[in-house]
Each structure stands twice: as structure tokens, then as C-alpha cells.
Short mmCIF file of C-alpha atoms in Angstrom, two decimals:
data_model
loop_
_atom_site.label_atom_id
_atom_site.label_comp_id
_atom_site.label_asym_id
_atom_site.label_seq_id
_atom_site.Cartn_x
_atom_site.Cartn_y
_atom_site.Cartn_z
CA MET A 1362 67.17 97.93 102.11
CA ILE A 1363 65.61 94.49 101.37
CA ALA A 1364 63.61 93.00 104.28
CA VAL A 1365 62.03 89.54 104.62
CA GLY A 1366 60.15 88.39 107.75
CA VAL A 1367 59.10 90.18 110.98
CA PRO A 1368 60.87 88.97 114.05
CA ALA A 1369 58.82 88.55 117.25
CA ALA A 1370 59.55 87.75 120.84
CA GLY A 1371 60.28 84.14 121.38
CA ALA A 1372 63.01 81.53 121.47
CA PRO A 1373 66.61 82.26 120.82
CA VAL A 1374 67.81 82.80 117.31
CA VAL A 1375 71.11 82.40 115.44
CA VAL A 1376 72.20 85.52 113.37
CA ALA A 1377 74.57 85.41 110.42
CA VAL A 1378 76.15 88.34 108.64
CA ASP A 1379 77.92 88.49 105.25
CA GLY A 1380 79.35 91.93 104.74
CA GLY A 1381 80.89 93.02 101.60
CA GLY A 1382 82.04 96.13 99.88
CA SER A 1383 78.79 96.87 98.24
CA LYS A 1384 76.08 95.21 100.37
CA THR A 1385 75.50 93.41 103.68
CA ASP A 1386 73.13 90.47 104.08
CA VAL A 1387 71.86 89.41 107.58
CA VAL A 1388 69.51 86.53 108.47
CA ALA A 1389 68.10 85.30 111.85
CA LEU A 1390 67.32 81.61 112.07
CA GLU A 1391 65.65 79.29 114.48
CA LEU A 1392 67.98 76.53 115.71
CA ASP A 1393 66.14 74.12 113.49
CA GLY A 1394 67.13 76.06 110.35
CA ARG A 1395 64.08 77.95 109.71
CA VAL A 1396 64.49 81.60 108.61
CA VAL A 1397 63.01 84.17 111.02
CA ALA A 1398 64.07 87.36 109.04
CA HIS A 1399 66.36 88.64 106.35
CA ARG A 1400 67.61 92.19 105.80
CA ARG A 1401 69.95 93.52 103.16
CA GLY A 1402 71.70 96.91 103.74
CA PRO A 1403 74.60 98.85 102.60
CA GLY A 1404 78.29 97.70 102.46
CA SER A 1405 80.03 97.04 105.80
CA SER A 1406 83.59 96.26 104.89
CA PRO A 1407 85.65 97.97 107.48
CA HIS A 1408 88.44 98.26 104.77
CA PHE A 1409 86.18 100.65 102.78
CA GLU A 1410 83.81 101.99 105.33
CA GLY A 1411 85.94 102.30 108.33
CA LEU A 1412 85.62 100.41 111.66
CA ASP A 1413 82.95 102.55 113.27
CA ALA A 1414 80.83 102.84 110.17
CA SER A 1415 80.92 99.11 109.55
CA VAL A 1416 79.94 98.27 113.12
CA ALA A 1417 77.03 100.66 112.88
CA VAL A 1418 75.71 99.06 109.73
CA VAL A 1419 76.05 95.57 111.24
CA ASP A 1420 74.63 96.46 114.58
CA ALA A 1421 71.43 98.08 113.01
CA LEU A 1422 70.85 95.12 110.77
CA VAL A 1423 71.36 92.40 113.55
CA ARG A 1424 68.94 94.15 115.77
CA SER A 1425 66.47 94.42 112.91
CA VAL A 1426 66.41 90.64 112.26
CA ALA A 1427 66.71 89.53 115.93
CA GLY A 1428 63.99 91.79 117.17
CA ALA A 1429 63.18 91.05 120.72
CA ARG A 1430 64.62 87.48 120.73
CA PRO A 1431 67.83 86.57 122.47
CA VAL A 1432 70.73 85.73 120.15
CA ALA A 1433 72.24 82.26 120.83
CA HIS A 1434 75.05 82.84 118.45
CA ALA A 1435 76.15 85.58 116.00
CA GLY A 1436 78.46 84.82 113.13
CA LEU A 1437 79.94 87.96 111.46
CA TYR A 1438 81.84 87.32 108.23
CA LEU A 1439 83.12 90.61 106.79
CA SER A 1440 85.26 91.63 103.87
CA GLY A 1441 88.33 93.58 104.92
CA LEU A 1442 88.92 91.47 108.15
CA ASP A 1443 92.20 90.10 106.71
CA LEU A 1444 94.67 90.44 109.61
CA PRO A 1445 94.34 89.05 113.20
CA ILE A 1446 94.50 92.58 114.69
CA GLU A 1447 91.69 93.64 112.49
CA ILE A 1448 89.52 90.78 113.78
CA GLU A 1449 90.57 91.67 117.36
CA ARG A 1450 89.65 95.20 116.83
CA TYR A 1451 86.29 94.31 115.51
CA GLU A 1452 85.51 92.03 118.23
CA ALA A 1453 86.33 94.89 120.68
CA ALA A 1454 84.17 97.23 118.80
CA VAL A 1455 81.03 95.10 119.11
CA ALA A 1456 81.64 93.93 122.59
CA GLY A 1457 78.94 94.91 125.16
CA ARG A 1458 76.09 94.89 122.65
CA ASP A 1459 73.20 92.70 124.10
CA TRP A 1460 73.32 90.46 120.97
CA VAL A 1461 76.84 89.28 121.56
CA ALA A 1462 76.17 88.33 125.09
CA ALA A 1463 76.12 84.61 124.41
CA SER A 1464 78.44 83.59 121.53
CA LEU A 1465 80.18 85.44 118.75
CA THR A 1466 82.39 84.49 115.77
CA VAL A 1467 84.18 87.32 113.80
CA ASP A 1468 86.08 86.42 110.65
CA ASN A 1469 86.68 87.18 106.93
CA ASP A 1470 83.77 86.59 104.57
CA LEU A 1471 85.80 84.20 102.60
CA TYR A 1472 84.73 81.57 105.08
CA ALA A 1473 81.10 82.25 104.23
CA LEU A 1474 81.80 81.95 100.56
CA LEU A 1475 83.76 78.81 100.92
CA ARG A 1476 81.00 77.13 103.05
CA ALA A 1477 78.34 78.19 100.54
CA GLY A 1478 80.28 76.54 97.80
CA THR A 1479 81.47 73.19 99.49
CA ASP A 1480 81.63 71.27 102.73
CA GLU A 1481 84.77 69.48 101.76
CA SER A 1482 87.53 69.65 104.33
CA ASP A 1483 90.33 70.34 101.76
CA ALA A 1484 89.14 73.47 99.75
CA VAL A 1485 90.08 76.81 98.38
CA ALA A 1486 87.93 79.88 98.03
CA ILE A 1487 88.75 82.98 95.94
CA VAL A 1488 86.85 86.19 95.87
CA CYS A 1489 86.85 88.72 92.99
CA GLY A 1490 84.55 91.54 93.49
CA THR A 1491 85.47 95.04 94.59
CA GLY A 1492 88.87 93.58 95.52
CA VAL A 1493 90.52 90.12 95.55
CA ASN A 1494 91.46 87.65 98.18
CA ALA A 1495 91.62 83.87 98.87
CA ILE A 1496 91.87 81.32 101.61
CA GLY A 1497 92.91 77.64 101.46
CA LEU A 1498 91.91 75.04 104.17
CA ARG A 1499 93.11 71.43 104.79
CA ALA A 1500 91.42 68.68 106.55
CA ASP A 1501 93.90 68.72 109.45
CA GLY A 1502 93.16 72.38 110.33
CA ALA A 1503 96.00 73.98 108.37
CA GLU A 1504 94.98 77.17 106.54
CA VAL A 1505 96.43 79.75 104.11
CA ARG A 1506 95.33 83.36 104.31
CA PHE A 1507 96.63 86.59 102.52
CA PRO A 1508 96.80 90.12 103.88
CA SER A 1509 94.82 91.37 101.00
CA LEU A 1510 96.01 94.98 101.31
CA GLY A 1511 96.16 95.75 97.64
CA PRO A 1512 99.49 96.57 95.98
CA LEU A 1513 101.23 96.70 99.46
CA SER A 1514 100.67 92.91 99.82
CA GLY A 1515 101.01 91.96 96.04
CA ASP A 1516 97.40 92.00 95.07
CA TRP A 1517 95.92 93.16 91.81
CA GLY A 1518 92.46 93.17 90.28
CA GLY A 1519 88.87 93.25 91.36
CA GLY A 1520 86.77 96.27 90.54
CA SER A 1521 89.42 98.61 91.99
CA GLY A 1522 92.42 97.17 90.25
CA LEU A 1523 90.67 96.93 86.91
CA GLY A 1524 89.27 100.50 87.21
CA GLU A 1525 92.73 101.90 87.86
CA ALA A 1526 94.17 99.88 84.88
CA VAL A 1527 91.50 101.24 82.52
CA LEU A 1528 92.49 104.80 83.26
CA TRP A 1529 96.25 103.98 83.04
CA HIS A 1530 95.82 102.36 79.54
CA ALA A 1531 93.41 105.18 78.55
CA ALA A 1532 95.82 107.91 79.42
CA ARG A 1533 98.52 106.30 77.43
CA ALA A 1534 96.36 105.74 74.48
CA VAL A 1535 95.33 109.45 74.41
CA ASP A 1536 98.94 110.86 74.60
CA GLY A 1537 100.36 108.26 72.13
CA ARG A 1538 102.42 106.13 74.57
CA GLY A 1539 100.10 103.22 74.22
CA PRO A 1540 97.69 101.49 71.78
CA ALA A 1541 94.31 102.81 71.00
CA THR A 1542 91.46 101.29 72.97
CA ALA A 1543 87.73 101.52 73.26
CA LEU A 1544 88.11 102.03 77.00
CA VAL A 1545 88.82 105.81 76.36
CA GLY A 1546 85.21 106.21 75.19
CA GLU A 1547 83.91 104.00 78.06
CA ILE A 1548 85.57 106.38 80.61
CA GLU A 1549 83.83 109.41 79.07
CA ARG A 1550 80.53 107.58 78.79
CA ARG A 1551 80.26 105.83 82.27
CA LEU A 1552 81.93 108.55 84.27
CA GLY A 1553 80.35 111.53 82.57
CA VAL A 1554 83.60 113.42 81.71
CA GLY A 1555 84.53 115.26 78.56
CA SER A 1556 87.91 113.64 78.33
CA VAL A 1557 90.29 111.29 80.02
CA GLY A 1558 92.44 114.41 80.82
CA GLU A 1559 89.52 116.00 82.62
CA LEU A 1560 89.07 112.88 84.82
CA ILE A 1561 92.69 112.81 85.66
CA GLU A 1562 92.66 116.43 86.61
CA GLY A 1563 89.59 115.92 88.82
CA LEU A 1564 91.38 113.02 90.65
CA HIS A 1565 94.58 114.87 91.06
CA PHE A 1566 92.96 117.92 92.63
CA GLY A 1567 90.62 115.85 94.78
CA ASP A 1568 87.43 116.98 92.95
CA ARG A 1569 86.62 113.21 92.15
CA ASP A 1570 87.15 110.14 94.14
CA ALA A 1571 89.32 107.22 92.88
CA SER A 1572 86.50 104.87 94.07
CA GLU A 1573 84.57 106.07 91.02
CA LEU A 1574 86.99 104.02 88.84
CA ILE A 1575 85.38 100.76 90.15
CA ALA A 1576 82.47 101.54 87.78
CA LEU A 1577 84.74 101.06 84.85
CA ALA A 1578 85.33 97.36 85.59
CA PRO A 1579 82.30 96.08 83.56
CA ALA A 1580 83.53 97.92 80.50
CA VAL A 1581 86.73 95.76 80.48
CA PHE A 1582 84.70 92.56 80.00
CA GLU A 1583 82.43 94.15 77.37
CA ALA A 1584 85.20 95.54 75.44
CA ALA A 1585 87.19 92.25 75.61
CA ARG A 1586 84.22 90.36 74.19
CA ALA A 1587 84.15 93.00 71.32
CA GLY A 1588 87.80 92.27 70.57
CA ASP A 1589 89.56 95.16 72.13
CA ALA A 1590 93.24 94.08 72.64
CA VAL A 1591 93.82 96.21 75.75
CA ALA A 1592 90.77 94.85 77.41
CA ILE A 1593 91.51 91.36 76.50
CA GLY A 1594 94.95 91.75 78.12
CA LEU A 1595 93.35 93.03 81.36
CA VAL A 1596 90.89 90.06 81.45
CA ASP A 1597 93.76 87.60 80.90
CA ARG A 1598 95.79 89.30 83.68
CA GLN A 1599 92.87 89.00 85.92
CA ALA A 1600 92.56 85.24 85.27
CA THR A 1601 96.32 84.80 85.95
CA GLU A 1602 96.02 86.57 89.25
CA LEU A 1603 93.07 84.52 90.45
CA SER A 1604 94.70 81.26 89.40
CA ALA A 1605 97.88 82.29 91.15
CA PHE A 1606 96.00 82.54 94.38
CA ALA A 1607 94.70 78.92 94.02
CA ARG A 1608 98.05 77.67 93.00
CA ALA A 1609 99.69 79.32 96.08
CA CYS A 1610 97.06 77.85 98.44
CA LEU A 1611 97.40 74.38 97.06
CA THR A 1612 101.11 74.53 97.10
CA ARG A 1613 101.48 75.74 100.48
CA LEU A 1614 99.00 73.11 101.76
CA GLY A 1615 100.57 70.26 99.87
CA LEU A 1616 97.41 69.73 97.89
CA LEU A 1617 98.58 70.11 94.22
CA ASP A 1618 97.90 66.48 93.43
CA ARG A 1619 94.39 66.25 95.09
CA ALA A 1620 90.94 66.76 93.55
CA VAL A 1621 90.41 69.89 95.59
CA PRO A 1622 87.44 72.24 95.04
CA VAL A 1623 88.33 75.76 94.15
CA VAL A 1624 85.33 77.89 94.51
CA LEU A 1625 84.99 81.34 93.06
CA GLY A 1626 82.71 84.19 94.34
CA GLY A 1627 82.39 87.97 94.19
CA GLY A 1628 80.55 89.73 91.47
CA ILE A 1629 83.26 89.68 88.86
CA ALA A 1630 83.79 85.99 89.18
CA ARG A 1631 80.04 85.28 89.38
CA SER A 1632 79.32 87.30 86.21
CA GLY A 1633 80.43 84.21 84.28
CA ASP A 1634 82.67 85.82 81.75
CA GLU A 1635 83.84 82.93 79.66
CA ARG A 1636 87.26 84.20 78.87
CA LEU A 1637 88.08 84.97 82.63
CA LEU A 1638 86.85 81.40 83.72
CA ARG A 1639 88.69 79.63 80.92
CA GLY A 1640 91.88 81.38 81.75
CA ILE A 1641 91.61 80.57 85.38
CA ARG A 1642 91.10 76.95 84.61
CA SER A 1643 93.76 76.72 81.94
CA ASP A 1644 96.44 78.45 84.10
CA LEU A 1645 95.62 76.31 87.25
CA ALA A 1646 95.51 73.08 85.43
CA ALA A 1647 99.22 73.25 84.59
CA ALA A 1648 100.02 73.03 88.32
CA ALA A 1649 97.05 71.33 89.77
CA PRO A 1650 95.46 69.10 87.12
CA LEU A 1651 92.86 67.60 89.39
CA ALA A 1652 91.64 70.90 90.95
CA ARG A 1653 87.89 71.55 90.32
CA VAL A 1654 87.09 75.18 89.63
CA THR A 1655 83.55 76.10 90.23
CA VAL A 1656 81.59 79.44 90.62
CA VAL A 1657 79.43 79.69 93.70
CA ASP A 1658 75.82 80.24 92.64
CA GLU A 1659 74.44 80.80 96.16
CA ALA A 1660 74.84 84.03 98.03
CA PRO A 1661 77.65 83.93 100.64
CA ILE A 1662 75.20 84.54 103.42
CA VAL A 1663 73.98 80.89 102.80
CA GLY A 1664 77.52 79.75 104.01
CA ALA A 1665 77.49 82.34 106.91
CA ALA A 1666 74.14 80.97 108.04
CA LEU A 1667 75.46 77.40 107.84
CA LEU A 1668 78.60 78.19 109.83
CA ALA A 1669 76.60 80.17 112.47
CA LEU A 1670 74.05 77.35 112.91
CA ALA A 1671 76.86 74.76 113.30
CA ALA A 1672 78.64 76.87 115.88
CA ALA A 1673 75.24 76.85 117.75
CA GLY A 1674 75.17 73.09 117.60
CA ALA A 1675 72.54 72.65 114.89
CA ASP A 1676 72.25 69.09 113.41
CA ASP A 1677 72.41 68.01 109.75
CA VAL A 1678 68.72 68.22 109.24
CA ALA A 1679 68.60 71.81 110.41
CA LEU A 1680 71.57 72.66 108.18
CA ALA A 1681 69.89 71.30 105.23
CA ARG A 1682 66.78 73.13 105.95
CA ALA A 1683 68.77 76.34 106.46
CA ARG A 1684 70.57 76.09 103.06
CA SER A 1685 67.23 75.77 101.32
CA ALA A 1686 65.51 78.47 103.22
CA VAL A 1687 68.33 81.11 103.19
CA SER A 1688 68.89 80.46 99.52
CA SER A 1689 65.23 81.13 98.77
CA VAL A 1690 65.21 84.54 100.30
CA THR A 1691 68.75 85.81 99.47
CA ALA A 1692 69.13 84.87 95.86
CA PRO A 1693 72.34 86.69 94.72
CA GLU A 1694 71.86 89.76 92.58
CA VAL A 1695 73.69 89.81 89.18
CA ALA A 1696 75.92 92.71 90.08
CA LEU A 1697 79.45 92.75 88.63
CA LEU A 1698 81.03 94.14 91.91
CA ASP A 1699 79.20 92.29 94.70
CA ALA A 1700 81.80 91.07 97.06
#
């Protein structure tokens, strides 16, 4: 766990949480935008960890940064809160804790990513980390959201989807149904198995967990850069999936002809793979030529902090101070699967 600052008794603080599949960032700030404390803990996505485990992680981290200070507002932005019922259940699960006594916002972490990347009122945010998801907002309050339930809701990609695809292609390469690929060797090397068949048997009998396949995602981009045709196809498919999110948001919001920012976050998007980003921009340009695709350099906790401070009534000076202060203590790690 990374820790910055030691909270002490005093005036109220604002607490912001950005919880993903691999880590959780939490900051406490003065109402003038100064950072009181920062903690980084394990993942807290209720989709991957379960509701109770997620709440336990968030509760401990919030208490750690707030210390003895009262919390004027807490903004919890978590991966896996995609449906209204999931947000309602999370609110109910944290109800009664002393740090939610004053004011609370619970929502998807895409809002934090979007605010970290832009303050424009017409905007789209797409995350590609452990999983994939997107939101679109319009100045009049209209928004587009997705269930983000994996194949059930038409989603593909992120570390989970890419890892599963690696195994699918490797299995077919080994038994002759598909083309040869360097990904076969990557499975054996990265997951420490003697063969693809050994891994398949381990997964089938429950001796290994499918979540291990996420570790194969980096191999796709490395193999694609080396010219592997199967890996290139997977990178191109991921680009198409992400551009489809953006196109759908802009179409449903009637913004295809506007110069709308499309901000990308999550470890896979933030890794900066040239083929992936070029594919996203090329695919989207056909439908929305004015859209501006950018990768968010700042950690999403920066956006969560700005949203939480604004909800507490902070002014523009405080928000500017907070952006600088939170950025300095929560520089994003270069990890391919950060959500």
C-alpha cells in the first residue's frame, strides 16, 4: 500500500475514491484543494471482488485518509458499478458509516476518468484495462451508459477478453485448426505451464482460475509489434471495439458532427500502443471526423478529487490547486491492466 500524508484532527475534509480492478486510490483534501493524505490499496471493483470485499477495502482506505476529521463529502467512483441497482446496493452497503454522515456520491469510475481528461460538457470517456466500458455526456444533461457485463452485454476486450482470445487462438494453433502463433510460447512462459493443453485441463478441472489469463494481455501487443499475424488481428479487433463505443456514444447523443473530446484510460489504453491508438482514431474518423481522441495521462483519482470537491462547493482556485496537488502524489503507474 502506498501512503502519503498523516491526517490529524481538524477541519472537515473531502474524500475521493477511484476503485478499479487492480488498485484503489483514495485522497483526502482540504476544501481549498490541498491534499491531506493519499493511500493506494488493492482493487475494489465489486464486479471482481464482490460487494462486501469492495466495501471493506474502501472503508479501510477512507478511514485511513480521513483520520479523526469529519468528512464533508465522499465521492466513491468504482469500476463495476454499471447498473442503477448496483449503485443502490453499494450506497446501502456503506450506509451508517460515520464518514458518509454528511454527503455521499457513488458512481462508476468512468466519471472520474472523464473529469481527469476534460472539463468540456460534451465528452466521451472509454476505459480499457481489465475490462472495457464507456460513457458519453452532453451539455444538456443527456448521457449514454453501457451495462458492461462482458459477452452478456456485447462487450469484448480488455485484459480479460484478450487473455481468453490468446488461449482460444493458441489452442487452435496447437491442434492444427488455426495458424501458428508466438502466443503459444507466451502462454507457457508467462503462466508457467508445460503446454497449452496442460493449461486447458487445469482450467477445466478448476485447478487454475480463468483470471490468470489476464496476464497474457501484454503478450498480445508485444507479439503484434514483432509481426505475429494472430496478435495483430487481436490488437486491431480491440481498436475496433473501442472506436465502436465512441461512435455509439456520439451517435446516440447527436454529436457526430461536433469536435468532442474522446478520452481513453485504463492500463491497456494508457500503455500507448501505436497500432491500437492509430486504429481507434482511423475507425472513428470515418463516422466522427471532428472527434478528438486523447489518452488521459493523469490518474483517474485526479478526476474523482475534482468531482468530490465540486460537490462540496469548492471554487475554481481550489479545483486548480487540487488538480496539481493530487497529480503530484498519485502519478499513474505504467501497468498494462490498471483500470
